[in-house]
Amino acid sequence: MSEPIPPLCAGNWKAHGDAELITDWASVMGTPDTDVVLCPPHPLLLEAVAVLGDKIAVGAQDVATHGPANQTGNTTAELVASCGVQWTLIGHSERRAMGETDADVAAKLDQAVKAGLKPILCIGESLDQREANQLEAVLTTQLAGALAEKEIPQDLVVAYEPVWAIGTGVAASAEQAQEACKLVRQLLEKYSAGARIRILYGGSVKANNAAELMAQPDINGLLVGGASLEPEAFAAITTAVANS
Ligand code: PGA
């Protein structure tokens, strides 16, 4: 029998943070009792790897759709991996809002896997889509866009992040999150064939809603934005994840 896979708590600093916050994080977090990934902005990746050592993994927030190219400002998955980074977010809704397409997401996933990075694929519906009863259609399209016609990466993680809950302070209820994550798991069955896929919930996760979200059977971890900028809050969320 295979080992049970531990829940995962990931922090996404977006375009925030500095070297001092990495140091604070390291001292508050100590050695977590579950898998933890910090995704700081690219210029802080090397520093995060050096300071967090082997206790906390480091992830990028994005990688380029391609290998080395004359594309000013882009960062390839290979370069990210060369910093000692193990993970990357792919397809975050804030990047999709800047014009990233499903084809871009699929290309980034390929680049990440080729470079040996473990991908956290982000999917989720807007409020309009939810209100129009398009939840299943949106998740199906986003998963198919990213995963169709490829072997599912062994370490793939999927983060369900409803766009209306990100950065708004209004998290999905535990029931809404469970319903959508269960749907994601059902949709993944079409692709996964035995891959061990953790499904995270993300969107206004705080210390006071983490335990209830983690009590849901189809939620295997959390992706945390704003609250990851406060080391104490993130440590409390990690404890809720570890204790689930
Ligand atoms: P939030 O962000 O926790 O600030 O809502 C989540 C995310 O964007 O991953």
mmCIF file of N, CA and C in Angstrom, residues 21-32 52 56 230-236 239:
data_model
loop_
_atom_site.group_PDB
_atom_site.id
_atom_site.type_symbol
_atom_site.label_atom_id
_atom_site.label_comp_id
_atom_site.label_asym_id
_atom_site.label_seq_id
_atom_site.Cartn_x
_atom_site.Cartn_y
_atom_site.Cartn_z
ATOM 1 N N LEU A 21 10.820 39.536 5.571
ATOM 2 C CA LEU A 21 9.628 38.702 5.800
ATOM 3 C C LEU A 21 9.975 37.213 5.678
ATOM 4 N N ILE A 22 10.926 36.893 4.818
ATOM 5 C CA ILE A 22 11.358 35.484 4.704
ATOM 6 C C ILE A 22 11.975 35.032 6.032
ATOM 7 N N THR A 23 12.798 35.876 6.611
ATOM 8 C CA THR A 23 13.428 35.546 7.895
ATOM 9 C C THR A 23 12.371 35.376 8.988
ATOM 10 N N ASP A 24 11.407 36.301 9.019
ATOM 11 C CA ASP A 24 10.319 36.207 10.015
ATOM 12 C C ASP A 24 9.553 34.893 9.823
ATOM 13 N N TRP A 25 9.252 34.603 8.598
ATOM 14 C CA TRP A 25 8.521 33.374 8.265
ATOM 15 C C TRP A 25 9.256 32.166 8.805
ATOM 16 N N ALA A 26 10.572 32.109 8.508
ATOM 17 C CA ALA A 26 11.380 30.951 8.908
ATOM 18 C C ALA A 26 11.335 30.790 10.422
ATOM 19 N N SER A 27 11.435 31.911 11.156
ATOM 20 C CA SER A 27 11.493 31.748 12.610
ATOM 21 C C SER A 27 10.118 31.393 13.176
ATOM 22 N N VAL A 28 9.056 31.942 12.631
ATOM 23 C CA VAL A 28 7.717 31.620 13.151
ATOM 24 C C VAL A 28 7.303 30.201 12.753
ATOM 25 N N MET A 29 7.656 29.789 11.548
ATOM 26 C CA MET A 29 7.190 28.485 11.044
ATOM 27 C C MET A 29 7.953 27.305 11.639
ATOM 28 N N GLY A 30 9.213 27.507 11.966
ATOM 29 C CA GLY A 30 10.010 26.381 12.480
ATOM 30 C C GLY A 30 9.978 25.221 11.506
ATOM 31 N N THR A 31 9.726 24.015 12.041
ATOM 32 C CA THR A 31 9.607 22.837 11.174
ATOM 33 C C THR A 31 8.142 22.417 11.140
ATOM 34 N N PRO A 32 7.424 22.708 10.076
ATOM 35 C CA PRO A 32 5.993 22.386 10.046
ATOM 36 C C PRO A 32 5.744 20.885 10.047
ATOM 37 N N LEU A 52 14.934 29.153 4.034
ATOM 38 C CA LEU A 52 13.942 28.155 4.487
ATOM 39 C C LEU A 52 14.496 26.740 4.463
ATOM 40 N N ILE A 56 10.890 23.971 4.526
ATOM 41 C CA ILE A 56 9.755 24.530 3.788
ATOM 42 C C ILE A 56 10.172 24.611 2.326
ATOM 43 N N GLU A 230 1.317 37.325 6.784
ATOM 44 C CA GLU A 230 1.401 37.451 8.249
ATOM 45 C C GLU A 230 1.858 36.094 8.777
ATOM 46 N N PRO A 231 3.139 35.973 9.149
ATOM 47 C CA PRO A 231 3.671 34.660 9.522
ATOM 48 C C PRO A 231 2.862 33.957 10.611
ATOM 49 N N GLU A 232 2.381 34.694 11.618
ATOM 50 C CA GLU A 232 1.623 34.032 12.700
ATOM 51 C C GLU A 232 0.319 33.456 12.158
ATOM 52 N N ALA A 233 -0.358 34.231 11.327
ATOM 53 C CA ALA A 233 -1.622 33.744 10.754
ATOM 54 C C ALA A 233 -1.353 32.520 9.883
ATOM 55 N N PHE A 234 -0.292 32.584 9.078
ATOM 56 C CA PHE A 234 -0.010 31.444 8.199
ATOM 57 C C PHE A 234 0.373 30.214 9.020
ATOM 58 N N ALA A 235 1.108 30.426 10.110
ATOM 59 C CA ALA A 235 1.482 29.291 10.970
ATOM 60 C C ALA A 235 0.232 28.649 11.559
ATOM 61 N N ALA A 236 -0.739 29.466 11.956
ATOM 62 C CA ALA A 236 -1.992 28.911 12.515
ATOM 63 C C ALA A 236 -2.744 28.132 11.430
ATOM 64 N N THR A 239 -1.096 24.813 10.973
ATOM 65 C CA THR A 239 -1.450 23.886 12.040
ATOM 66 C C THR A 239 -2.808 23.249 11.755
#
